[in-house]
Every structure is written in structure tokens, then in C-alpha cells.
mmCIF file of C-alpha atoms in Angstrom:
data_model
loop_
_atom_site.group_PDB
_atom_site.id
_atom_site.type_symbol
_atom_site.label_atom_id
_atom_site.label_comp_id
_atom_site.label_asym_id
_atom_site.label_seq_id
_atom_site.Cartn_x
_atom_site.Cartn_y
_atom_site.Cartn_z
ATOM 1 C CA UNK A 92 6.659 -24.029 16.945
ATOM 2 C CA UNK A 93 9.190 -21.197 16.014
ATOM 3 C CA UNK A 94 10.776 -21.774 13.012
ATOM 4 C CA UNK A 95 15.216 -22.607 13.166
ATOM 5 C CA UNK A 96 17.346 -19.164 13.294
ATOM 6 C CA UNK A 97 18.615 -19.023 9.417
ATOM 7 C CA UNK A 98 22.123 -16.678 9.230
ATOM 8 C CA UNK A 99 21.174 -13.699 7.403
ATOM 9 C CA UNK A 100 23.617 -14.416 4.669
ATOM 10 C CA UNK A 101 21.409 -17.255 3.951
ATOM 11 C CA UNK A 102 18.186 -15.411 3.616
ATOM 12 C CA UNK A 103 17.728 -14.257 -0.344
ATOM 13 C CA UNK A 104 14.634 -12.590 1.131
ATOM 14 C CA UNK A 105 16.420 -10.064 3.065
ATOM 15 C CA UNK A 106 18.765 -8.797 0.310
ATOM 16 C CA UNK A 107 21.474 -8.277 2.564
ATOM 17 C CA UNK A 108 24.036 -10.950 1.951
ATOM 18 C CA UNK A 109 26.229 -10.139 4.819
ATOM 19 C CA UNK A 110 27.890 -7.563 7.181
ATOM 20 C CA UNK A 111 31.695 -7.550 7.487
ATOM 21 C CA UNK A 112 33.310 -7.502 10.568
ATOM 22 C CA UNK A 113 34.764 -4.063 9.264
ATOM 23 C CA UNK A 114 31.257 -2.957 9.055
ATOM 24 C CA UNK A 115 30.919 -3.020 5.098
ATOM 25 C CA UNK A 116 27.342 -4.013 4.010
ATOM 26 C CA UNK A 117 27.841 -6.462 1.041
ATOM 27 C CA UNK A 118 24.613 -6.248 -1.043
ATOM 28 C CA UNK A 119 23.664 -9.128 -4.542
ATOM 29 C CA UNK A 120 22.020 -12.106 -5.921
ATOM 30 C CA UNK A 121 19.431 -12.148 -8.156
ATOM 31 C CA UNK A 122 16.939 -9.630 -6.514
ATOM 32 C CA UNK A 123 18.587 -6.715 -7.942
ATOM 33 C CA UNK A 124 18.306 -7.678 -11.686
ATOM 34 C CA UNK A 125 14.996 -8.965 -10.993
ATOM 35 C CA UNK A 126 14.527 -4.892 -9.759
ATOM 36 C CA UNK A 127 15.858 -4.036 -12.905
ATOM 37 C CA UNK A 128 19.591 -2.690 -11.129
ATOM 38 C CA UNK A 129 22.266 -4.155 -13.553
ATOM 39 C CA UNK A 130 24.738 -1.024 -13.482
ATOM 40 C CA UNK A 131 26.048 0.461 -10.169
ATOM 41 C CA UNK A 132 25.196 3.908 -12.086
ATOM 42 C CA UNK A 133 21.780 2.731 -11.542
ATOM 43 C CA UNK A 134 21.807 2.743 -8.066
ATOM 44 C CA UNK A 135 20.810 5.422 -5.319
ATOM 45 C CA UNK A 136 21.788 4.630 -1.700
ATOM 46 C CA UNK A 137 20.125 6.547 1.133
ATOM 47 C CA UNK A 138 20.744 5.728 4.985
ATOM 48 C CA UNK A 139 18.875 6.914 8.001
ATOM 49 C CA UNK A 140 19.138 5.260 11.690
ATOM 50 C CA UNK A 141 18.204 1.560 11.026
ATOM 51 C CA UNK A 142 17.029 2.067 7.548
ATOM 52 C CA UNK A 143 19.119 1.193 4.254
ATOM 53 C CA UNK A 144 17.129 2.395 0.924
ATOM 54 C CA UNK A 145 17.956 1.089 -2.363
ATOM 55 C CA UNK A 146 16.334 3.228 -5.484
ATOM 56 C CA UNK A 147 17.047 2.374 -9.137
ATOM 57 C CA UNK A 148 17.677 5.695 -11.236
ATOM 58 C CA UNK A 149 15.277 6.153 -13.777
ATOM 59 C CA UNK A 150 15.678 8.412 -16.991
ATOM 60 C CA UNK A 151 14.228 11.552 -15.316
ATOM 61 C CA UNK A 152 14.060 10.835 -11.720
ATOM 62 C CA UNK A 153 13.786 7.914 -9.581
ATOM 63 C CA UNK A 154 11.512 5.140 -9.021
ATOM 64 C CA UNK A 155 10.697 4.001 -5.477
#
């Protein structure tokens, strides 16, 4: 049996709280303390064609 269509902003698994209708990806919740993200300074955003990747800066580099 396939399991009930759940709206995206609804799914903490996904990360991705919502899209607005502008287009502007609206990102939190708990996942990115948990990742150890807790200043925007912290984060690295990278886009290709379907893909969004989130990095945390690390002292020295980054960590994948």
C-alpha cells in the first residue's frame, strides 16, 4: 500500500522546509544544529542542476 503524499514542508527528513512562490528556498529546524551549523558564517552553499549542497566550514577547510 503506498504510503499518504506528506507536503514537503512537513517532512523534517528532507531539510527543506519550503519553496516560496518567489522561488526562495527556506532552509531550518533542528537538523542543522544537530550538523553542528549554528552561525550562517558557518555555512557553504553550492548549487548544480537539481542538487543543493550544504557544507559546514571548518577551521581549515570544510567538512563534507
Amino acid at each position: 500500500m503506498d504510503e499518504p503524499s506528506i507536503p514537503s514542508q512537513h517532512r523534517t527528513d528532507l531539510g527543506a522546509d519550503w519553496v516560496r512562490q518567489n522561488g526562495e528556498l527556506v532552509i531550518g529546524g533542528d537538523w542543522l544544529i544537530d550538523a553542528g551549523i549554528t552561525e550562517a558564517e558557518q555555512l557553504e552553499i553550492a548549487t548544480a542542476p537539481g542538487v543543493i549542497r550544504l557544507r559546514r566550514r571548518e577551521v581549515g577547510g570544510f567538512r563534507a
